[in-house]
Short mmCIF file of C-alpha atoms in Angstrom, two decimals:
data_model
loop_
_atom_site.label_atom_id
_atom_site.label_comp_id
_atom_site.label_asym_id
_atom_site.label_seq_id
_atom_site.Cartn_x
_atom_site.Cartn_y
_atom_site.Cartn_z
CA UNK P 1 42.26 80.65 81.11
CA UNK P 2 40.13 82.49 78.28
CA UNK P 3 38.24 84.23 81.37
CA UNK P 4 41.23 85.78 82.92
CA UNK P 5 42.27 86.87 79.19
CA UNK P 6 39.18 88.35 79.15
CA UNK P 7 38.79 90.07 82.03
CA UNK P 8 42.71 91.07 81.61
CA UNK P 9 41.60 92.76 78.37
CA UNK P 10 38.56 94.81 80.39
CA UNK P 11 41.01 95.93 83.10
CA UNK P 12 43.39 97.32 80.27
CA UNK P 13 41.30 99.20 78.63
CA UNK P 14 40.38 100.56 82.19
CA UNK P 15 43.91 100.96 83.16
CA UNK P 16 43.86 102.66 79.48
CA UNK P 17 41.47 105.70 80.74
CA UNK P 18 43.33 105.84 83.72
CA UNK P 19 46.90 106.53 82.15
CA UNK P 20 46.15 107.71 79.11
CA UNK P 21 47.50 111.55 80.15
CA UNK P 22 50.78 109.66 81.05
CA UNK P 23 51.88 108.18 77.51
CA UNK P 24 55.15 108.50 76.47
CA UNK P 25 54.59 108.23 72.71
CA UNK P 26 54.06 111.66 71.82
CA UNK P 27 54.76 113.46 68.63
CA UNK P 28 55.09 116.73 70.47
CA UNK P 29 58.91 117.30 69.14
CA UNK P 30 57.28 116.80 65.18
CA UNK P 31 57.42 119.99 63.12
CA UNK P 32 55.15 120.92 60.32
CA UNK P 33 57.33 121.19 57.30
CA UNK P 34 54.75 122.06 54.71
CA UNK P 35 50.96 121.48 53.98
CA UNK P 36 51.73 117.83 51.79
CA UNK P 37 49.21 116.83 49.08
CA UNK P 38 49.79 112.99 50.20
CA UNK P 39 47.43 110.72 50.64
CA UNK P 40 48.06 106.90 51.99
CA UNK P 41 47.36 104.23 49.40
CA UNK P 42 46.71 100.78 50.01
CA UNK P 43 46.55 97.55 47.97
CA UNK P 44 44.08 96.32 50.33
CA UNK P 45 40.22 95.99 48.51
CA UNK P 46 41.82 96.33 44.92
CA UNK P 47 41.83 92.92 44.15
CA UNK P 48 40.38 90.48 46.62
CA UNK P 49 36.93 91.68 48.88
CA UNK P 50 38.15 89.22 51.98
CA UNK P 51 41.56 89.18 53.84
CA UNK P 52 42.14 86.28 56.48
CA UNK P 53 44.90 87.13 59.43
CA UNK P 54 45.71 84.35 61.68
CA UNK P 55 45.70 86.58 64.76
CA UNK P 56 47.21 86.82 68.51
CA UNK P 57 46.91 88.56 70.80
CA UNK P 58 48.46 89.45 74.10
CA UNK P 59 47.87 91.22 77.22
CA UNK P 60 49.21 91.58 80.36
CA UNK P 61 51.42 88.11 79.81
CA UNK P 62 48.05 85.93 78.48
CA UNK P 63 47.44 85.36 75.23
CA UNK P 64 44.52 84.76 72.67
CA UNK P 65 44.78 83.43 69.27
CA UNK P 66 42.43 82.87 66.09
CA UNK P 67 41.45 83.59 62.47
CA UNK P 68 40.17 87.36 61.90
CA UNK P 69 38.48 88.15 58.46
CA UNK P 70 37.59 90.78 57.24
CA UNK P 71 35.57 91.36 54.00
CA UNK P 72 34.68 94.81 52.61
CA UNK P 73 30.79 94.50 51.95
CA UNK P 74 30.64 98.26 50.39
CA UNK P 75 32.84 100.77 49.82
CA UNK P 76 31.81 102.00 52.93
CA UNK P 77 31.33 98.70 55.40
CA UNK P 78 33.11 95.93 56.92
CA UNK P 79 32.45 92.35 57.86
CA UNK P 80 34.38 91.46 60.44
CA UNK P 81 34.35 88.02 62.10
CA UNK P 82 36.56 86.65 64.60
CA UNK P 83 36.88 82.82 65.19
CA UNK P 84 39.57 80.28 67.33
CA UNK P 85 41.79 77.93 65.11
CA UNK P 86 39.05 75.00 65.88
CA UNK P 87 36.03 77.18 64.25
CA UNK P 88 34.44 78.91 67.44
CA UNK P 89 33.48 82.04 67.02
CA UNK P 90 34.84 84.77 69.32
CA UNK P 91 32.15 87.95 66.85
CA UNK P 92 30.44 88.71 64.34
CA UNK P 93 30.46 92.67 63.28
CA UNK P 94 29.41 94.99 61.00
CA UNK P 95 31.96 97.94 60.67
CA UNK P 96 31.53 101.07 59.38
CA UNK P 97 33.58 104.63 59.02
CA UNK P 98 32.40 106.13 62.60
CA UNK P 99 30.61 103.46 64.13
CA UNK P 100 30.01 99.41 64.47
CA UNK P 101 27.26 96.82 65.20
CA UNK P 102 27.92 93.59 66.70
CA UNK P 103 25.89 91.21 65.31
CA UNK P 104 27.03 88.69 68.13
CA UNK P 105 29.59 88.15 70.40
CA UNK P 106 30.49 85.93 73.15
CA UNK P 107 29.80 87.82 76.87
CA UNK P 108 33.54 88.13 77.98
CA UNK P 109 34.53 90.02 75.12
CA UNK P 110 30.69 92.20 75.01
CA UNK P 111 31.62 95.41 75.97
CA UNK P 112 31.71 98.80 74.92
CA UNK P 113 35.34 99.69 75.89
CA UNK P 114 36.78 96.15 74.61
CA UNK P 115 34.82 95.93 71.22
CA UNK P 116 35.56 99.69 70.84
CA UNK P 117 39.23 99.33 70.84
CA UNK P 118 39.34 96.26 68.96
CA UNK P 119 36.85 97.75 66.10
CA UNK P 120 39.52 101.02 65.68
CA UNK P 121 42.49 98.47 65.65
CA UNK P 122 41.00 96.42 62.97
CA UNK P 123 40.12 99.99 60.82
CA UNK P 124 43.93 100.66 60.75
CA UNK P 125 44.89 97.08 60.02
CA UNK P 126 43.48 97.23 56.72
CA UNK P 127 43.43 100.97 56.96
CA UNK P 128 39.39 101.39 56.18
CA UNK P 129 39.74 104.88 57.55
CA UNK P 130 42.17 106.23 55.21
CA UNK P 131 40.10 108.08 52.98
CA UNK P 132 38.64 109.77 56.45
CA UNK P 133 41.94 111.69 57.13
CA UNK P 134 41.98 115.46 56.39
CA UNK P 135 44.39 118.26 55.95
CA UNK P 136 48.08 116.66 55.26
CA UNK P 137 50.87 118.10 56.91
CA UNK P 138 54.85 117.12 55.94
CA UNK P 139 56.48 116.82 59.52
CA UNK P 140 59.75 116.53 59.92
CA UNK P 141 61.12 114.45 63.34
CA UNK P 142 63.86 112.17 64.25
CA UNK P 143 65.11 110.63 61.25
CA UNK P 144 62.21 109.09 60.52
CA UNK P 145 61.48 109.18 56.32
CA UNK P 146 58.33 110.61 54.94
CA UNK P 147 56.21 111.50 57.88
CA UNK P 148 52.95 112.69 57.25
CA UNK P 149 50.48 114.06 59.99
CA UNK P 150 46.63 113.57 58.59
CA UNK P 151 43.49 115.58 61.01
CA UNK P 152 41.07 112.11 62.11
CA UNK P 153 37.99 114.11 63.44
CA UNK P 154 39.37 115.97 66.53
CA UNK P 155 42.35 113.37 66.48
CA UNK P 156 45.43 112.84 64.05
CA UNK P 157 47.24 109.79 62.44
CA UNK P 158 51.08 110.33 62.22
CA UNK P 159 52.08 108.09 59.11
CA UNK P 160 55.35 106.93 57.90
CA UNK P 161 55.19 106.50 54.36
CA UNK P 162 56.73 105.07 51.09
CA UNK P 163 57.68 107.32 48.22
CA UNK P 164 54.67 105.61 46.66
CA UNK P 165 52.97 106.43 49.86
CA UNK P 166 52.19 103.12 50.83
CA UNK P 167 52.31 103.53 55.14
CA UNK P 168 55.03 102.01 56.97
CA UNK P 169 53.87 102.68 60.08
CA UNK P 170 51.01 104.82 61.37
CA UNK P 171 50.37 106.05 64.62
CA UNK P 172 47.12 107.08 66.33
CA UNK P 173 47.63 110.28 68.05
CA UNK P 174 45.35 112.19 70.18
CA UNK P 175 45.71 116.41 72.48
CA UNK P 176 47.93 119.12 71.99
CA UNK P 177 50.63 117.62 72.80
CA UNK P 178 50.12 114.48 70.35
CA UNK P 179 50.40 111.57 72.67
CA UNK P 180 49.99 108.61 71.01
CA UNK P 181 47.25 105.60 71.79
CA UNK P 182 48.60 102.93 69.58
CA UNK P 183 50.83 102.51 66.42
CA UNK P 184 50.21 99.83 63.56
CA UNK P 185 53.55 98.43 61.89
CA UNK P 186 53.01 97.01 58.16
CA UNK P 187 55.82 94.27 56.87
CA UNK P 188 56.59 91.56 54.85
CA UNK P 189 55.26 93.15 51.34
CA UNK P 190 53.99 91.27 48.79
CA UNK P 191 52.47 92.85 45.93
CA UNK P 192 52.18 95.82 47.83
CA UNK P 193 50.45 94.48 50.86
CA UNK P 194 51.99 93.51 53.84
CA UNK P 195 51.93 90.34 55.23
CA UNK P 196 52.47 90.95 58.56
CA UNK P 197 50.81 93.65 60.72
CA UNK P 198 51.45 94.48 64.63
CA UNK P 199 49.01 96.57 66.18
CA UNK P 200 50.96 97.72 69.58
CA UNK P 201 49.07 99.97 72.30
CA UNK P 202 50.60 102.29 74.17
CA UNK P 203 48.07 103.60 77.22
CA UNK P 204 47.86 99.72 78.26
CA UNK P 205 49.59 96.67 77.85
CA UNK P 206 48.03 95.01 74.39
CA UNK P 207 49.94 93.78 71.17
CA UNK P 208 48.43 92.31 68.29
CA UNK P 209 50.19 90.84 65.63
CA UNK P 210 48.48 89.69 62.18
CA UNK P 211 49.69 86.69 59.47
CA UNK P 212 48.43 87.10 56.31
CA UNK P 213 46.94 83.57 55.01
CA UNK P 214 45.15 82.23 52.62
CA UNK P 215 41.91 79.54 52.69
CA UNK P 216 41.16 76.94 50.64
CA UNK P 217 37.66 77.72 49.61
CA UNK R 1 18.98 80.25 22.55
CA UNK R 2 22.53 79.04 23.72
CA UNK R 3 21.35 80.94 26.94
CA UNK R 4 18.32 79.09 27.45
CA UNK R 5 19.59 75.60 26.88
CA UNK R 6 22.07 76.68 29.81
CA UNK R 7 20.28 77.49 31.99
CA UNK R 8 17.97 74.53 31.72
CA UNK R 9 21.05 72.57 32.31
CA UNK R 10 21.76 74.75 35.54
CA UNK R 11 18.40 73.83 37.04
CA UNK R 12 18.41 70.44 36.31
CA UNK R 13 22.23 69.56 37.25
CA UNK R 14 20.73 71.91 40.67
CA UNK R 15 17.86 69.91 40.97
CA UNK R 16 19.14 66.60 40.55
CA UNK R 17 22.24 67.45 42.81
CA UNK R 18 19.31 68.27 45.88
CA UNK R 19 17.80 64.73 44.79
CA UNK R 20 21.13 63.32 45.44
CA UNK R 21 21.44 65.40 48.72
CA UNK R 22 17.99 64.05 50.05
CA UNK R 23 18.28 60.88 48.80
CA UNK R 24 20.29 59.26 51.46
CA UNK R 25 18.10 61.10 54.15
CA UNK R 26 18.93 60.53 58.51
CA UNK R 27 15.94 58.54 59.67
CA UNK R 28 15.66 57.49 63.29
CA UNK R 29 18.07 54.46 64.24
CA UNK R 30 16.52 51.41 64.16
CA UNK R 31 18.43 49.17 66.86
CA UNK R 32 19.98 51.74 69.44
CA UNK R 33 20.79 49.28 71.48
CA UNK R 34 22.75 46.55 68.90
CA UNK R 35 24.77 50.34 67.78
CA UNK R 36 25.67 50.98 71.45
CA UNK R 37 26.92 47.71 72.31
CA UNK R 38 29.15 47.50 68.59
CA UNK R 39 29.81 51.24 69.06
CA UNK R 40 31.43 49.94 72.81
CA UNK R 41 32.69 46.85 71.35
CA UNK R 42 34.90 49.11 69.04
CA UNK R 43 35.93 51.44 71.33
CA UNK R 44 37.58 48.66 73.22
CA UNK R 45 39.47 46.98 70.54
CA UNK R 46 41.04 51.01 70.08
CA UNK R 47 44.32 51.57 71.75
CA UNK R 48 45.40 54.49 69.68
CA UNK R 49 44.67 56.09 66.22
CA UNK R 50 46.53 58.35 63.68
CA UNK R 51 44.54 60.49 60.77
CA UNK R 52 44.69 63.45 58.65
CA UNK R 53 41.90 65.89 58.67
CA UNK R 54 39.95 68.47 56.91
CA UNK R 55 38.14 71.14 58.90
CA UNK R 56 35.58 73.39 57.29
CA UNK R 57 34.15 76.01 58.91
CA UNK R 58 31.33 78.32 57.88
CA UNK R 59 31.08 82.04 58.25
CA UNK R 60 27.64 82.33 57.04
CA UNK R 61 27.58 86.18 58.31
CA UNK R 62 30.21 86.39 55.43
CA UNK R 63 29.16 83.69 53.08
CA UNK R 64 32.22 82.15 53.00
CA UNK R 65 33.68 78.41 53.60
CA UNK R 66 36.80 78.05 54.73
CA UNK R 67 39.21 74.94 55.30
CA UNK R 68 42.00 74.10 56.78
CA UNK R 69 43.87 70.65 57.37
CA UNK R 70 46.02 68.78 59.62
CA UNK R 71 46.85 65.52 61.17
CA UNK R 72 45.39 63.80 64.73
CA UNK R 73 46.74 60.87 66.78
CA UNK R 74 45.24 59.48 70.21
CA UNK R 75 46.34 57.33 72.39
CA UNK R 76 44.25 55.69 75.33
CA UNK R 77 43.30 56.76 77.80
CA UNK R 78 43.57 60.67 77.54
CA UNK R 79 46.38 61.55 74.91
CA UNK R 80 45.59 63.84 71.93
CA UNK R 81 47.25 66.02 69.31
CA UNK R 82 45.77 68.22 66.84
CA UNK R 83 48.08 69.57 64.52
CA UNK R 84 46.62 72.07 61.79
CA UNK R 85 49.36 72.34 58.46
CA UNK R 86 47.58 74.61 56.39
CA UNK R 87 47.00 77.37 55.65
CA UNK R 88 48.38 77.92 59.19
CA UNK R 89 50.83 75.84 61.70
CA UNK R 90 48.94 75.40 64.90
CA UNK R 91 49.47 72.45 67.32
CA UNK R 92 47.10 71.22 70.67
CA UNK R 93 48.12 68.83 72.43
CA UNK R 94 46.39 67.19 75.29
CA UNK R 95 48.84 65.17 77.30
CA UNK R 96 48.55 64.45 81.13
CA UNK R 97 45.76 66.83 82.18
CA UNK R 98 47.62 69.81 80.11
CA UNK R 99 46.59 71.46 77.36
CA UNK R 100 49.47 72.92 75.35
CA UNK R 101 49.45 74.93 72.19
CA UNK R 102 52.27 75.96 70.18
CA UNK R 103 51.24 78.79 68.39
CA UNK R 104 54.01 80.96 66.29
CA UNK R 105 56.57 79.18 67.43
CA UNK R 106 55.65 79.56 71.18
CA UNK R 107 54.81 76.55 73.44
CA UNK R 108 51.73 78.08 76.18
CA UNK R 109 50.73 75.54 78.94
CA UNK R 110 47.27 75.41 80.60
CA UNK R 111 45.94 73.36 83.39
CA UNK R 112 43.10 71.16 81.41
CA UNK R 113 40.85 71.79 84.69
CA UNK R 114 41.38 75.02 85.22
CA UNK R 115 38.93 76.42 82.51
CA UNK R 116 35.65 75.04 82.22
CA UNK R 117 35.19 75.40 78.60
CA UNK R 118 38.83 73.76 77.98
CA UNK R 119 37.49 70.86 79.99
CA UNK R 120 34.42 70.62 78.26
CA UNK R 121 36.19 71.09 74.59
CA UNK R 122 39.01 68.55 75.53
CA UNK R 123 36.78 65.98 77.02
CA UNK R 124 34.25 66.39 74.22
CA UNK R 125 37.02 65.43 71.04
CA UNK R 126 38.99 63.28 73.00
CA UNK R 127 35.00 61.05 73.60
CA UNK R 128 34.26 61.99 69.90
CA UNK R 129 36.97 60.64 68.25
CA UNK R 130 36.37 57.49 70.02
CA UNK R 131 32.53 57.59 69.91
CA UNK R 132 32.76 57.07 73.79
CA UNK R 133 29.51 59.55 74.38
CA UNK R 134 26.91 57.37 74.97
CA UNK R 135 26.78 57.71 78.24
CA UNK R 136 27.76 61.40 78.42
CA UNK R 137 25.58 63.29 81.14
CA UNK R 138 26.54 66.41 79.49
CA UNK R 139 24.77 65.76 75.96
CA UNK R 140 20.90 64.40 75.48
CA UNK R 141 21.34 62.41 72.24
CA UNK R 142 19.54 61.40 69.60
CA UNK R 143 20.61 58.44 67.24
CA UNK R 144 19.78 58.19 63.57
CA UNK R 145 21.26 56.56 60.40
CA UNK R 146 20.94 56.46 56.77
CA UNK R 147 23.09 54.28 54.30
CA UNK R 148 26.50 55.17 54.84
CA UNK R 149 26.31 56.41 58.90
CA UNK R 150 24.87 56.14 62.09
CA UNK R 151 25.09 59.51 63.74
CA UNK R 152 24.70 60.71 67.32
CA UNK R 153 22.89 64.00 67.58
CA UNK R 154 24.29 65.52 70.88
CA UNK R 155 22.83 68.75 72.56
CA UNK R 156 24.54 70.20 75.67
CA UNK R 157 22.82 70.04 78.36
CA UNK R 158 24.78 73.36 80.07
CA UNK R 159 22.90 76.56 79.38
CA UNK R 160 26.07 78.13 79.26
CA UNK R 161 27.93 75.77 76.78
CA UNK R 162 24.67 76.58 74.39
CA UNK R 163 26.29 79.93 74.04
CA UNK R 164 29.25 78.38 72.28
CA UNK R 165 28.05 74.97 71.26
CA UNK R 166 24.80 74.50 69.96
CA UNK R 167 24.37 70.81 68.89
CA UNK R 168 27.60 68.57 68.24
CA UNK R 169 27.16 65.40 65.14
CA UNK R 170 29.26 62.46 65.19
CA UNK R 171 29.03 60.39 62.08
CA UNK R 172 30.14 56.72 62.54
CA UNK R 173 30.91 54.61 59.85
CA UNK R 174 28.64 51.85 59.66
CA UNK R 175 31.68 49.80 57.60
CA UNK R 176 33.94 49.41 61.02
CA UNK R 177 32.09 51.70 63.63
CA UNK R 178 34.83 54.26 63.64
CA UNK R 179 34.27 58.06 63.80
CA UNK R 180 34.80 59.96 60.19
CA UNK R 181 33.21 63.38 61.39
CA UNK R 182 32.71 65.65 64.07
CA UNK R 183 30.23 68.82 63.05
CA UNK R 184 30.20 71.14 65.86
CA UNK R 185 27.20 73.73 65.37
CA UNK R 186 27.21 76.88 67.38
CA UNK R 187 23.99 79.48 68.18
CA UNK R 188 24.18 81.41 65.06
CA UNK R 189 24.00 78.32 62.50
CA UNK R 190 27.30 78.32 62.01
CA UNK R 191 29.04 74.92 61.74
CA UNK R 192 32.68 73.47 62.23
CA UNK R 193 33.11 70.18 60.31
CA UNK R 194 35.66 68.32 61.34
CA UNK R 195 36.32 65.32 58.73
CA UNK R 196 38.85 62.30 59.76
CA UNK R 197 40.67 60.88 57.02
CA UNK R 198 43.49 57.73 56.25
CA UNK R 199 42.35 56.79 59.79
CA UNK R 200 44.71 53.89 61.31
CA UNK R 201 43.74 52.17 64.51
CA UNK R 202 46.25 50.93 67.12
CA UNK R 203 49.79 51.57 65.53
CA UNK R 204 52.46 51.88 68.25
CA UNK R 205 52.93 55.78 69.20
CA UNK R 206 55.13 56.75 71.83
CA UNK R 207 54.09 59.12 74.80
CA UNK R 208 56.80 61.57 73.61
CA UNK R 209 55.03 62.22 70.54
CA UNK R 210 52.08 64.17 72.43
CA UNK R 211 55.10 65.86 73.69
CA UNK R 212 55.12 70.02 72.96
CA UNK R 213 58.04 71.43 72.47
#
């Protein structure tokens, strides 16, 4: 079963590079408003150095479930490990701002495309990257609230935001015409953190949703 | 002062803690044989068993412990349910040849043959629990004891299980030959210890109850 999940998740991210010029998410109706001095704030890292997720995934109609945790070694690195409910581990990763190392991995999971996609999803989750976004634009689009459109290298996150400009929503977007590769959803608040995260691709079929728990130590 | 005096008492509460550790050391088992044939002699008299349990599992690239518990029950010849409580609700259930999960609510369904690693997983706890692996092909083991336990040191024999389980422990009481704890060790070091608690042997539980709905 876990080797068709697998190989379902290699084929989507191929399918991904395939049809990622036909996405229908786009932010190509947005407007720039006015340059915005936000910034996105998080509660994640403040006061604990680990978060635990009980995780699952699903793809193409399988799914695959575990325990993700991630702990914030420096300011500037992740630990990232990924295990099943029973204690096996699926990785083991370092992650940093622009780039990761696996420090081990099982073979149907150990590729570049997979891990890479994964690695991004899990920045935004606990949004790592935030302090990496540039050049804050107000845009104004739909009825959506505060939207706020951030430069990420060549690419741009699109984020919904509270007035305390904690992120709602935040969507990866990439070209001219600001198509977008996948959108994280943040819920369930507590203390300023959300409990619940969905991580939902658009280019391929892959949604990931996150539970906040806490171990016994 | 104050300060020193403390951390004399540091070293030797960590000293004599390691003495404790090592003092009930695993030494080689002295009568395999007499083990295997109570070990079997057990494993007959078991029709079906209910238990809590604790499962710890290491993260040692994060230096971190964690647990989580739940509740087992088995019934001969191939009936199992593993249902974790906390700090998550997770349920696997082995009934018939399937293997369901109900995970968030949702009930999944897999063929217990289908996936080799399923099959080896299932038929692994489902022998453990017993302590029906002595005559696993699948596992050279070694057997060694110290006060409390006899355990069974078990090392897959499949190259390609090595890459997910390393060496598998199964402690056996030596006060009524049942199992108390599976450790599961993968590649890396890292261990899952799976500890069976308020075990009861052969109360009546119905087929329905391995039931996932």
């Amino acid at each position: 079963m876990k080797n068709l999940l697998f190989n379902k998740l290699i084929y989507g991210v191929v399918i991904f590079i395939l049809l990622a010029s036909c996405s229908r998410h786009t932010f190509k109706k947005a407007s720039v408003e006015s340059a915005s001095p936000d910034t996105i704030t998080t509660a994640f890292f403040q006061s604990d150095s680990i978060y635990y997720f009980k995780t699952n995934v699903r793809t193409y109609g399988k799914e695959l479930s575990g325990i993700l945790a991630i702990k914030q070694q420096h300011a500037d690195t992740l630990k990232v490990s990924f295990f099943t409910e029973m204690g096996v581990s699926f990785f083991d990763a370092l992650v940093m701002h622009d780039s990761y190392q696996l420090i081990r991995c099982i073979p149907q999971l150990d590729s570049k495309a997979v891990m890479g996609t994964i690695i991004e999803d899990i920045r935004w989750v606990v949004l790592f990257n935030r302090l990496q976004l540039r050049n804050a634009m107000r845009m104004q689009y739909r009825s959506t609230g505060k939207l706020v459109r951030f430069d990420y290298g060549n690419e741009f996150i699109f984020a919904e935001l509270t007035e305390d400009n904690i992120p709602l929503k935040i969507s990866y977007a990439y070209g001219s015409k600001f198509k977008s590769k996948f959108e994280v959803s943040y819920g369930m608040f507590d203390k300023q953190l959300p409990a619940r995260v969905v991580v939902e691709h658009h280019n391929f079929n892959m949604k990931i949703e996150l539970t906040a728990i806490s171990f016994e130590q | 002062m104050n300060k020193f005096i403390g951390i004399v008492c540091l070293v030797l509460v960590a000293v004599s803690t390691s003495f404790v550790l090592d003092s009930d050391p695993y030494v080689a088992m002295k009568d395999v044989a007499g083990f295997k044939t109570k070990l079997n002699q057990k494993n007959q008299t078991i029709t079906s068993m209910k238990c809590d349990f604790t499962q710890e599992k290491s993260l040692s690239f994060m230096a971190q412990k964690v647990i989580s518990k739940g509740n087992m029950k088995f019934k001969k010849p191939d009936m199992m349910k593993l249902e974790y409580t906390t700090p998550f609700q997770y349920i696997m259930s082995l009934y018939k040849g399937k293997v369901v999960i109900k995970d968030n609510g949702k009930v999944n369904k897999y063929d217990a043959k289908s996936n080799k690693l399923f099959k080896y997983v299932n038929d692994l706890m489902i022998n453990a629990v017993q302590g029906n692996v002595l005559d696993s092909k699948e596992f050279a083991i070694v057997f060694k004891e110290n006060s409390k336990f006899f355990l069974m040191e078990m090392t897959p024999v499949d190259a390609a299980m090595k890459e997910y389980v390393n060496k598998v422990n199964v402690y056996v009481s030596k006060t009524d030959f049942g199992v108390v704890k599976v450790e599961m060790t993968e590649k890396s070091g890292d261990y899952t210890l799976i500890s069976f608690i308020n075990r009861v042997y052969n109360t009546p539980i119905k087929d329905e109850e391995f039931v996932v709905q």
